Amino acid sequence: MSDKKSKSVDVVANIVSLAKRRGFVFQSSEIYGGLNGCWDYGPLGVELLRNIKEEWWKSMTYREDVEGIDASILMHPRVWEASGHVENFTDPMVDCKICKARFRLDTLGDSISQKNKDKILNELKLELNDNTFLIDMIDSIIANAGDEDPFNLLLEDNLLGKLLIPKLNCPQCGNTKSFTDARKFNLMFKTFIGPVEDSSSVVYLRPETAQGIFVNFLNVQSSARQKLPFGIAQIGKAFRNEINTKNFLFRTREFEQMEMQFFVNPKNDKEWFDYWKNERLNWYKMLGMNPSKLRYHDHPKNKLAHYAKEATDIEYEFPFGWGEIEGIHNRTDFDLSRHEEYSSKSLKYFDDETKEKYVPYIIETSAGASRGFMAFLIDAYYEEKVNGEIRAVLKFHPKLAPIKAAIFPLVNKDGMPEIAREIEKDLRRNLKVFYDDKGAIGRRYRRQDEAGTPYCITVDTQTTEDRTVTVRDRDSMQQERILIDNLKQYLFDKLSK
Ligand code: GAP
């Protein structure tokens, strides 16, 4: 493993360990050995997640032109035929006939060393020496791979994949010639509605929240008396039977999405795509994410999904590399037209002013709440040397911090606990606060640093004389004295920035 790679594993391992120790994230069903790809949010994690969703909700729906909804997770099965998920939401997979492990074809090459890949390709080219068509095809795929692994692209190609797969060793058991042919594996979870478990009662756990918005387009537009352009936003769980769950919360089987579909006149699609692209990147920056770790990844025209006219990912630089945290798509009229076709209901919009009738285009912003959670957590994590000791601190934006303030009596006597409890009671009415009277004050500060609490309030001897307390800032570690009577307003001002 390269130095860079092992360092990134260390950072993720430290964060996973801190997340468990401090109650941000636990493995699902841990006492039974865990359930792969599923995670539980603990007391601090649930606050962070709720704060992320709350900030998204406020920024997306506290405006005139976006309405919110909360659609059901189970939807009519025809929805997923119309959306193309039944047919296309698949990953090509191979199984090892000996150890029974299953692998995604598009990532199988990741477990093979470059030296081995070169050897396998050279071998294949030698075997193909009179087939210039296939050799040209290999060279062209390699030349146009961009930032993707060309070997994985070759494996995904129908023709070349068939020739390459028998040459690979199974990454799990090491056997060769043990793979089945590639097969399509649908990522939607199936269940049954009603008492009879047969094909007529199959329903799916939604793999994205977007479809609940598309099918409600006219309900929302007419009930909220909205005119185009306007959007519909939703936060909710989505489920995908991912084959390779990896990197903690990055790719899980159950996760949350925060999606907004903005319905526009097709003539104005570019203007709105650019608008939302800008808005969404700024949202992460405004919540304190390091701008140098954020970038756009514009999809090249030849890589666009079949329904998209333009697409951009907002990527974050995780310790294991750049990864998408949000997708912004111009989905054209694809979704509404398909739902018109499959439901036989018109989803056209009539514009009173221009007297035009048309199927709107949709600009989609699709963020992962759980993937965003991981990015915010990693971005906030710092280890600093303070007085010869390592201080682990989560420098969350105050709006995201799970606990807003901690209250400490310096000692458990001389009237200090009573005043500290009084402050706690008063603040608790509006803020998530924490009371701690255990251990040395330095240790109490460190515990709150690790939880990401932006302010620590200490009641000391001076408090009993002049009713002032110290307020310590998590990041600068500086303290200032504030009158108890001004404390609430002081915190509100700081937390609303
Ligand atoms: N409606 C469009 C859509 O669902 P997507 O790119 O498949 O697009 C959007 O997903 C976002 O949802 C991603 O940017 C990511 O943040 C999150 N996401 C997707 N699959 C995920 C998974 N298996 N685990 C965690 N988050 C996921």
Coordinates of C-alpha atoms and ligand atoms in Angstrom, one line a residue:
M1 CA 0.0 0.0 0.0
S2 CA 1.4 3.4 -0.9
D3 CA 2.1 6.0 1.9
K4 CA -0.7 8.2 0.7
K5 CA -3.2 5.4 0.6
S6 CA -2.2 4.1 4.1
K7 CA -2.5 7.6 5.5
S8 CA -6.0 8.0 4.1
V9 CA -6.9 4.6 5.6
D10 CA -5.6 6.0 9.0
V11 CA -7.7 9.1 8.8
V12 CA -10.9 7.2 7.9
A13 CA -10.1 4.7 10.7
N14 CA -9.6 7.5 13.2
I15 CA -12.9 9.0 12.2
V16 CA -14.8 5.8 12.3
S17 CA -13.3 5.1 15.8
L18 CA -14.1 8.6 17.1
A19 CA -17.6 8.4 15.5
K20 CA -18.3 5.2 17.5
R21 CA -16.6 6.3 20.8
R22 CA -18.4 9.6 20.9
G23 CA -21.8 8.3 19.7
F24 CA -21.9 9.7 16.2
V25 CA -22.3 6.5 14.2
F26 CA -22.6 2.8 15.2
Q27 CA -22.7 -0.2 13.0
S28 CA -26.3 -1.4 12.5
S29 CA -27.2 -4.5 14.6
E30 CA -23.7 -4.5 16.0
I31 CA -24.3 -7.0 18.7
Y32 CA -25.3 -9.5 16.0
G33 CA -22.1 -8.9 14.1
G34 CA -23.4 -5.9 12.1
L35 CA -25.4 -5.6 8.8
N36 CA -23.2 -4.6 5.9
G37 CA -24.0 -1.2 4.4
C38 CA -26.3 -0.1 7.2
W39 CA -25.4 2.3 10.0
D40 CA -27.1 3.8 13.1
Y41 CA -26.7 7.4 14.1
G42 CA -26.1 7.8 17.9
P43 CA -26.9 10.8 20.1
L44 CA -24.4 13.2 18.6
G45 CA -24.8 11.8 15.1
V46 CA -28.5 12.2 15.0
E47 CA -28.1 15.9 16.0
L48 CA -25.5 16.5 13.3
L49 CA -27.6 14.8 10.6
R50 CA -30.8 16.7 11.7
N51 CA -28.9 20.0 11.6
I52 CA -27.6 19.2 8.0
K53 CA -31.1 18.4 6.9
E54 CA -32.5 21.4 8.7
E55 CA -30.0 23.8 7.0
W56 CA -30.8 22.2 3.6
W57 CA -34.5 22.4 4.2
K58 CA -34.3 26.1 5.2
S59 CA -32.1 27.1 2.3
M60 CA -34.2 25.2 -0.2
T61 CA -37.8 25.8 0.9
Y62 CA -37.8 29.0 2.9
R63 CA -38.2 30.8 -0.5
E64 CA -41.2 31.7 -2.6
D65 CA -40.5 29.4 -5.5
V66 CA -39.9 26.0 -3.8
E67 CA -42.4 23.8 -1.9
G68 CA -41.7 20.8 0.3
I69 CA -43.3 17.4 0.3
D70 CA -42.8 14.1 2.0
A71 CA -43.9 11.2 -0.3
S72 CA -44.2 7.6 0.8
I73 CA -41.2 5.2 0.4
L74 CA -43.4 2.5 -1.3
M75 CA -44.8 3.6 -4.6
H76 CA -46.8 2.0 -7.4
P77 CA -44.5 -0.5 -9.2
R78 CA -45.3 1.2 -12.5
V79 CA -43.4 4.2 -11.3
W80 CA -40.2 2.2 -11.5
E81 CA -41.0 0.9 -14.9
A82 CA -41.6 4.5 -16.1
S83 CA -38.4 5.8 -14.5
G84 CA -36.3 3.1 -16.2
H85 CA -35.2 1.6 -12.9
V86 CA -36.6 -1.8 -13.5
E87 CA -34.8 -2.1 -16.7
N88 CA -31.6 -0.1 -16.2
F89 CA -30.9 0.3 -12.5
T90 CA -28.4 -2.5 -12.7
D91 CA -24.8 -3.2 -12.1
P92 CA -23.0 -5.8 -14.3
M93 CA -21.7 -8.5 -11.9
V94 CA -19.6 -11.6 -12.0
D95 CA -19.7 -14.5 -9.4
C96 CA -16.8 -16.7 -8.5
K97 CA -18.1 -20.3 -9.0
I98 CA -15.7 -21.6 -6.4
C99 CA -15.9 -19.2 -3.4
K100 CA -19.3 -17.7 -4.4
A101 CA -18.1 -14.1 -3.9
R102 CA -19.8 -11.6 -6.1
F103 CA -18.0 -8.6 -7.7
R104 CA -19.1 -5.5 -9.6
L105 CA -17.5 -5.6 -13.0
D106 CA -16.8 -1.9 -13.1
T107 CA -14.6 -2.1 -10.0
L108 CA -13.1 -5.5 -10.4
G109 CA -9.9 -4.0 -11.8
D110 CA -9.3 -2.0 -8.6
S111 CA -8.1 -5.2 -6.8
I112 CA -5.5 -6.0 -9.6
S113 CA -2.1 -4.5 -9.6
Q114 CA -1.1 -2.3 -12.6
K115 CA 1.7 -4.7 -13.4
N116 CA -0.8 -7.6 -13.6
K117 CA -3.3 -5.5 -15.7
D118 CA -0.5 -4.7 -18.2
K119 CA 0.5 -8.4 -18.4
I120 CA -3.1 -9.5 -19.0
L121 CA -3.7 -6.9 -21.7
N122 CA -0.5 -7.7 -23.5
E123 CA -1.4 -11.4 -23.4
L124 CA -4.9 -10.6 -24.9
K125 CA -3.4 -8.4 -27.6
L126 CA -1.0 -11.1 -28.6
E127 CA -3.9 -13.6 -28.9
L128 CA -5.7 -11.0 -31.0
N129 CA -2.8 -10.2 -33.3
D130 CA -4.8 -10.6 -36.5
N131 CA -7.9 -8.9 -35.2
T132 CA -7.2 -5.2 -35.7
F133 CA -10.8 -4.3 -35.0
L134 CA -10.6 -5.5 -31.4
I135 CA -7.1 -4.2 -30.9
D136 CA -8.2 -0.7 -32.1
M137 CA -11.2 -0.9 -29.8
I138 CA -8.9 -1.6 -26.8
D139 CA -6.6 1.3 -27.7
S140 CA -9.5 3.6 -28.2
I141 CA -11.1 2.8 -24.8
I142 CA -7.7 3.3 -23.1
A143 CA -7.1 6.6 -24.9
N144 CA -10.6 8.0 -23.9
A145 CA -10.7 6.7 -20.4
G146 CA -10.3 10.2 -18.8
D147 CA -9.9 9.9 -15.1
E148 CA -11.5 6.4 -15.0
D149 CA -9.5 3.1 -14.8
P150 CA -9.3 1.9 -18.5
F151 CA -9.1 -1.7 -17.3
N152 CA -12.5 -1.4 -15.7
L153 CA -13.9 0.2 -18.8
L154 CA -12.5 -2.7 -20.9
L155 CA -14.1 -5.2 -18.5
E156 CA -17.5 -3.4 -18.8
D157 CA -17.4 -3.7 -22.6
N158 CA -19.6 -6.6 -23.7
L159 CA -17.1 -8.1 -26.2
L160 CA -13.8 -7.4 -24.5
G161 CA -15.1 -8.2 -21.1
K162 CA -15.9 -11.8 -22.3
L163 CA -12.3 -12.2 -23.3
L164 CA -10.7 -10.6 -20.3
I165 CA -12.8 -12.1 -17.4
P166 CA -11.4 -15.7 -17.8
K167 CA -7.9 -14.3 -17.5
L168 CA -8.5 -12.8 -14.0
N169 CA -7.9 -14.4 -10.6
C170 CA -10.7 -14.1 -8.1
P171 CA -9.6 -11.4 -5.6
Q172 CA -11.1 -13.4 -2.7
C173 CA -10.0 -17.1 -3.3
G174 CA -7.3 -16.5 -5.9
N175 CA -8.6 -19.1 -8.4
T176 CA -8.5 -18.5 -12.1
K177 CA -11.1 -19.2 -14.7
S178 CA -13.6 -19.3 -11.9
F179 CA -15.9 -16.4 -12.9
T180 CA -19.3 -16.6 -14.4
D181 CA -20.2 -14.5 -17.4
A182 CA -21.3 -10.9 -16.5
R183 CA -24.9 -10.7 -15.4
K184 CA -27.1 -7.7 -14.7
F185 CA -28.0 -7.3 -11.1
N186 CA -30.9 -4.9 -10.2
L187 CA -30.1 -2.7 -7.2
M188 CA -33.6 -2.2 -6.1
F189 CA -34.8 -3.9 -2.9
K190 CA -38.0 -5.8 -3.5
T191 CA -40.8 -6.6 -1.0
F192 CA -44.5 -7.5 -1.2
I193 CA -47.6 -5.5 -0.5
G194 CA -50.5 -7.3 1.1
P195 CA -50.6 -10.9 2.3
V196 CA -49.8 -12.7 -0.9
E197 CA -46.2 -13.0 -1.8
D198 CA -46.3 -13.3 -5.6
S199 CA -45.1 -11.3 -8.6
S200 CA -48.4 -9.3 -8.7
S201 CA -47.7 -7.9 -5.2
V202 CA -44.0 -6.9 -5.7
V203 CA -43.2 -3.4 -4.7
Y204 CA -39.8 -1.7 -4.3
L205 CA -38.1 0.3 -1.6
R206 CA -37.4 3.6 -3.5
P207 CA -33.9 3.9 -4.7
E208 CA -34.2 7.7 -5.0
T209 CA -36.7 10.2 -3.6
A210 CA -37.0 12.1 -6.9
Q211 CA -39.9 9.9 -8.3
G212 CA -42.2 10.9 -5.4
I213 CA -41.7 14.5 -6.6
F214 CA -42.3 13.9 -10.3
V215 CA -45.6 12.0 -9.7
N216 CA -46.8 14.8 -7.5
F217 CA -45.8 17.7 -9.8
L218 CA -49.4 18.7 -10.7
N219 CA -50.8 18.1 -7.2
V220 CA -48.2 20.5 -5.7
Q221 CA -48.4 23.0 -8.5
S222 CA -52.1 23.4 -8.3
S223 CA -52.6 23.1 -4.5
A224 CA -49.8 25.6 -3.8
R225 CA -50.9 27.8 -6.8
Q226 CA -47.3 27.9 -8.1
K227 CA -46.3 29.2 -11.5
L228 CA -43.3 28.0 -13.4
P229 CA -40.4 28.2 -12.6
F230 CA -40.8 26.5 -9.3
G231 CA -39.4 23.6 -7.4
I232 CA -40.4 20.7 -5.1
A233 CA -38.0 19.6 -2.3
Q234 CA -38.0 16.4 -0.3
I235 CA -35.7 14.7 2.3
G236 CA -36.1 11.0 2.8
K237 CA -34.6 7.6 2.9
A238 CA -33.5 5.7 -0.2
F239 CA -32.4 2.1 -0.5
R240 CA -30.0 0.5 -3.0
N241 CA -28.7 -3.1 -2.8
E242 CA -25.2 -1.9 -3.4
I243 CA -22.8 -4.8 -4.0
N244 CA -19.7 -3.1 -2.8
T245 CA -20.5 -1.0 0.2
K246 CA -17.4 0.8 1.2
N247 CA -15.7 3.7 2.9
F248 CA -18.0 4.0 5.9
L249 CA -21.0 6.1 5.0
F250 CA -19.9 6.8 1.5
R251 CA -21.8 4.0 -0.2
T252 CA -24.4 2.3 2.0
R253 CA -27.5 0.3 1.3
E254 CA -29.9 2.5 3.3
F255 CA -29.2 6.3 3.1
E256 CA -30.9 9.6 3.0
Q257 CA -31.2 12.0 0.1
M258 CA -32.1 15.7 0.0
E259 CA -33.5 16.3 -3.5
M260 CA -35.1 19.2 -5.2
Q261 CA -36.6 19.2 -8.7
F262 CA -37.0 22.6 -10.3
F263 CA -39.6 22.8 -13.1
V264 CA -38.8 25.2 -15.8
N265 CA -39.8 26.3 -19.3
P266 CA -37.4 24.4 -21.7
K267 CA -36.3 27.7 -23.1
N268 CA -34.7 28.7 -19.7
D269 CA -33.1 25.4 -18.8
K270 CA -29.4 26.5 -19.1
E271 CA -30.0 29.6 -16.9
W272 CA -31.5 27.6 -14.1
F273 CA -28.9 24.8 -14.4
D274 CA -26.2 27.4 -13.8
Y275 CA -28.1 29.1 -11.0
W276 CA -28.6 25.9 -9.0
K277 CA -25.0 24.7 -9.7
N278 CA -23.8 27.9 -8.1
E279 CA -26.3 27.9 -5.2
R280 CA -25.5 24.3 -4.2
L281 CA -21.7 24.7 -4.1
N282 CA -22.1 27.8 -2.0
W283 CA -24.3 26.0 0.5
Y284 CA -21.4 23.7 1.4
K285 CA -19.0 26.6 1.6
M286 CA -21.4 28.7 3.8
L287 CA -21.6 25.8 6.2
G288 CA -17.8 25.9 6.6
M289 CA -16.6 23.2 4.2
N290 CA -13.1 23.9 3.1
P291 CA -13.4 25.4 -0.4
S292 CA -10.1 23.8 -1.6
K293 CA -11.7 20.4 -0.9
L294 CA -14.7 21.1 -3.1
R295 CA -14.9 21.1 -6.9
Y296 CA -17.3 20.6 -9.8
H297 CA -17.0 17.6 -12.0
D298 CA -18.8 18.3 -15.2
H299 CA -19.9 15.1 -17.0
P300 CA -18.6 14.9 -20.6
K301 CA -21.3 14.7 -23.2
N302 CA -20.5 11.0 -24.0
K303 CA -20.9 10.1 -20.3
L304 CA -24.3 11.7 -19.7
A305 CA -27.1 9.5 -18.4
H306 CA -29.7 8.8 -21.1
Y307 CA -32.2 11.4 -19.7
A308 CA -29.7 14.2 -19.0
K309 CA -28.7 17.1 -21.2
E310 CA -26.1 18.5 -18.8
A311 CA -24.8 17.2 -15.5
T312 CA -22.3 18.2 -12.8
D313 CA -21.2 16.5 -9.6
I314 CA -20.2 18.5 -6.6
E315 CA -17.2 16.5 -5.3
Y316 CA -15.4 16.5 -2.0
E317 CA -11.9 15.4 -1.5
F318 CA -12.2 12.5 0.9
P319 CA -9.0 11.0 2.4
F320 CA -9.5 8.2 -0.2
G321 CA -9.9 10.6 -3.1
W322 CA -12.5 12.9 -4.8
G323 CA -16.0 11.6 -4.5
E324 CA -19.5 12.9 -5.5
I325 CA -21.5 14.4 -2.7
E326 CA -24.3 15.9 -4.9
G327 CA -25.4 15.6 -8.5
I328 CA -27.0 18.5 -10.5
H329 CA -28.8 17.4 -13.6
N330 CA -30.7 18.9 -16.4
R331 CA -33.2 16.0 -16.7
T332 CA -35.1 17.6 -19.6
D333 CA -38.7 16.5 -20.0
F334 CA -37.7 12.8 -19.7
D335 CA -39.3 12.1 -16.3
L336 CA -42.6 13.8 -16.8
S337 CA -43.0 12.5 -20.3
R338 CA -42.3 9.0 -19.2
H339 CA -44.9 9.3 -16.3
E340 CA -47.4 10.7 -18.8
E341 CA -46.8 7.7 -21.1
Y342 CA -47.0 5.1 -18.3
S343 CA -49.9 6.6 -16.3
S344 CA -51.8 8.0 -19.3
K345 CA -52.3 11.2 -17.3
S346 CA -51.3 14.5 -18.7
L347 CA -48.5 16.2 -16.8
K348 CA -48.4 19.2 -19.1
Y349 CA -48.3 22.7 -17.7
F350 CA -50.4 25.5 -19.1
D351 CA -48.8 29.0 -19.0
D352 CA -51.6 31.5 -18.5
E353 CA -49.5 34.4 -19.7
T354 CA -47.9 33.0 -22.8
K355 CA -50.8 30.5 -23.5
E356 CA -48.2 27.8 -24.1
K357 CA -48.8 24.2 -23.0
Y358 CA -45.7 22.1 -22.5
V359 CA -44.0 19.4 -20.5
P360 CA -41.6 21.3 -18.2
Y361 CA -37.9 20.6 -18.1
I362 CA -36.5 19.6 -14.7
I363 CA -33.3 20.8 -13.1
E364 CA -32.5 18.4 -10.3
T365 CA -30.2 19.0 -7.3
S366 CA -29.7 15.6 -5.6
A367 CA -27.6 15.6 -2.4
G368 CA -26.9 12.7 -0.1
A369 CA -27.6 13.6 3.6
S370 CA -25.6 10.7 4.9
R371 CA -22.7 11.2 2.4
G372 CA -22.8 14.9 3.2
F373 CA -22.7 13.9 6.9
M374 CA -19.5 12.0 6.3
A375 CA -17.9 14.9 4.3
F376 CA -18.8 17.4 7.0
L377 CA -17.5 15.1 9.7
I378 CA -14.2 14.5 7.9
D379 CA -13.8 18.2 7.0
A380 CA -14.3 19.3 10.6
Y381 CA -11.8 16.8 12.0
Y382 CA -8.4 18.3 13.1
E383 CA -5.6 17.0 15.3
E384 CA -3.6 19.8 16.8
K385 CA -0.7 19.9 19.2
V386 CA -1.6 22.0 22.3
N387 CA 0.9 22.2 25.2
G388 CA 2.6 19.1 24.0
E389 CA -0.6 17.0 23.8
I390 CA -2.7 16.1 20.7
R391 CA -6.1 17.8 20.8
A392 CA -8.7 16.1 18.5
V393 CA -11.3 18.6 17.6
L394 CA -14.3 18.7 15.3
K395 CA -14.5 22.3 14.0
F396 CA -18.2 22.1 12.8
H397 CA -19.9 25.2 11.7
P398 CA -21.9 26.3 14.8
K399 CA -25.2 25.7 12.9
L400 CA -24.2 22.1 12.4
A401 CA -22.6 21.4 15.8
P402 CA -24.6 18.7 17.6
I403 CA -24.3 20.4 21.0
K404 CA -24.2 24.2 20.9
A405 CA -22.8 24.9 24.3
A406 CA -21.6 23.0 27.4
I407 CA -21.9 24.4 30.9
F408 CA -19.4 23.6 33.6
P409 CA -19.2 24.5 37.3
L410 CA -15.5 25.0 38.0
V411 CA -15.9 23.0 41.2
N412 CA -18.8 21.3 42.8
K413 CA -19.2 23.7 45.7
D414 CA -19.5 27.3 46.7
G415 CA -22.8 27.8 44.9
M416 CA -21.2 27.2 41.5
P417 CA -23.3 24.1 40.6
E418 CA -26.5 25.9 41.4
I419 CA -25.7 28.8 39.1
A420 CA -24.5 26.4 36.4
R421 CA -27.7 24.5 36.6
E422 CA -29.7 27.7 36.4
I423 CA -27.9 28.7 33.2
E424 CA -28.4 25.2 31.8
K425 CA -32.1 25.3 32.4
D426 CA -32.5 28.6 30.8
L427 CA -30.4 27.7 27.7
R428 CA -32.0 24.3 27.3
R429 CA -35.3 25.8 26.4
N430 CA -33.9 26.9 23.0
L431 CA -30.6 25.1 22.5
K432 CA -29.1 21.6 22.7
V433 CA -26.7 22.1 25.6
F434 CA -24.7 19.7 27.8
Y435 CA -23.9 19.9 31.6
D436 CA -20.7 18.4 32.8
D437 CA -19.2 18.6 36.3
K438 CA -16.9 15.5 36.1
G439 CA -13.1 15.7 36.1
A440 CA -10.6 18.5 35.6
I441 CA -11.8 21.5 33.6
G442 CA -9.1 20.8 30.9
R443 CA -10.4 17.3 30.3
R444 CA -14.0 18.7 30.1
Y445 CA -12.9 21.1 27.4
R446 CA -11.2 18.3 25.5
R447 CA -14.3 16.1 25.6
Q448 CA -16.4 19.0 24.1
D449 CA -13.7 19.7 21.5
E450 CA -14.0 16.1 20.3
A451 CA -17.8 16.4 20.2
G452 CA -17.5 19.7 18.2
T453 CA -19.2 21.9 20.8
P454 CA -18.4 25.5 19.8
Y455 CA -18.8 27.2 23.2
C456 CA -18.0 26.1 26.8
I457 CA -19.4 28.2 29.6
T458 CA -17.6 28.0 33.0
V459 CA -19.0 29.2 36.3
D460 CA -16.1 30.1 38.6
T461 CA -15.4 32.1 41.8
Q462 CA -15.8 35.4 40.0
T463 CA -19.3 34.4 38.8
T464 CA -20.5 34.3 42.4
E465 CA -19.2 37.9 42.8
D466 CA -20.3 39.6 39.6
R467 CA -22.5 37.1 37.7
T468 CA -20.2 36.8 34.8
V469 CA -19.0 33.5 33.2
T470 CA -16.2 32.6 30.9
V471 CA -17.2 31.5 27.4
R472 CA -14.4 29.6 25.7
D473 CA -14.4 29.4 21.9
R474 CA -13.6 25.9 20.6
D475 CA -11.4 26.9 17.7
S476 CA -9.3 29.8 19.1
M477 CA -9.5 28.4 22.7
Q478 CA -9.8 32.0 23.8
Q479 CA -12.1 32.9 26.7
E480 CA -14.1 36.0 27.3
R481 CA -16.2 37.0 30.3
I482 CA -19.9 37.6 29.6
L483 CA -22.7 38.6 32.0
I484 CA -25.1 35.8 32.6
D485 CA -28.0 38.1 31.6
N486 CA -26.4 38.6 28.2
L487 CA -25.4 35.0 27.6
K488 CA -28.4 33.8 25.7
Q489 CA -28.3 36.7 23.2
Y490 CA -24.5 36.3 22.9
L491 CA -24.9 32.7 21.9
F492 CA -27.9 33.3 19.6
D493 CA -25.8 36.0 17.7
K494 CA -22.8 33.6 17.4
L495 CA -24.9 30.6 16.3
S496 CA -26.9 32.5 13.7
K497 CA -23.8 33.6 11.7
Ligands
GAP1 N1 -32.2 11.4 -8.3 C1 -30.9 11.3 -8.7 C2 -30.0 10.4 -7.9 O1 -30.5 9.7 -7.1 P1 -27.5 9.7 -7.6 O2 -26.3 10.3 -8.2 O3 -27.7 8.3 -7.8 O4 -28.7 10.6 -8.2 C3 -27.6 11.4 -5.6 O5 -27.6 10.0 -6.1 C4 -26.8 11.5 -4.3 O6 -27.3 10.5 -3.4 C5 -25.3 11.2 -4.5 O7 -24.6 12.3 -4.8 C6 -24.9 10.7 -3.1 O8 -24.7 11.8 -2.3 C7 -26.2 10.0 -2.6 N2 -26.0 8.5 -2.8 C8 -26.3 7.8 -3.9 N3 -26.1 6.5 -3.6 C9 -25.7 6.4 -2.3 C10 -25.3 5.3 -1.5 N4 -25.3 4.0 -1.9 N5 -24.9 5.6 -0.2 C11 -24.9 6.9 0.2 N6 -25.3 7.9 -0.5 C12 -25.6 7.7 -1.8

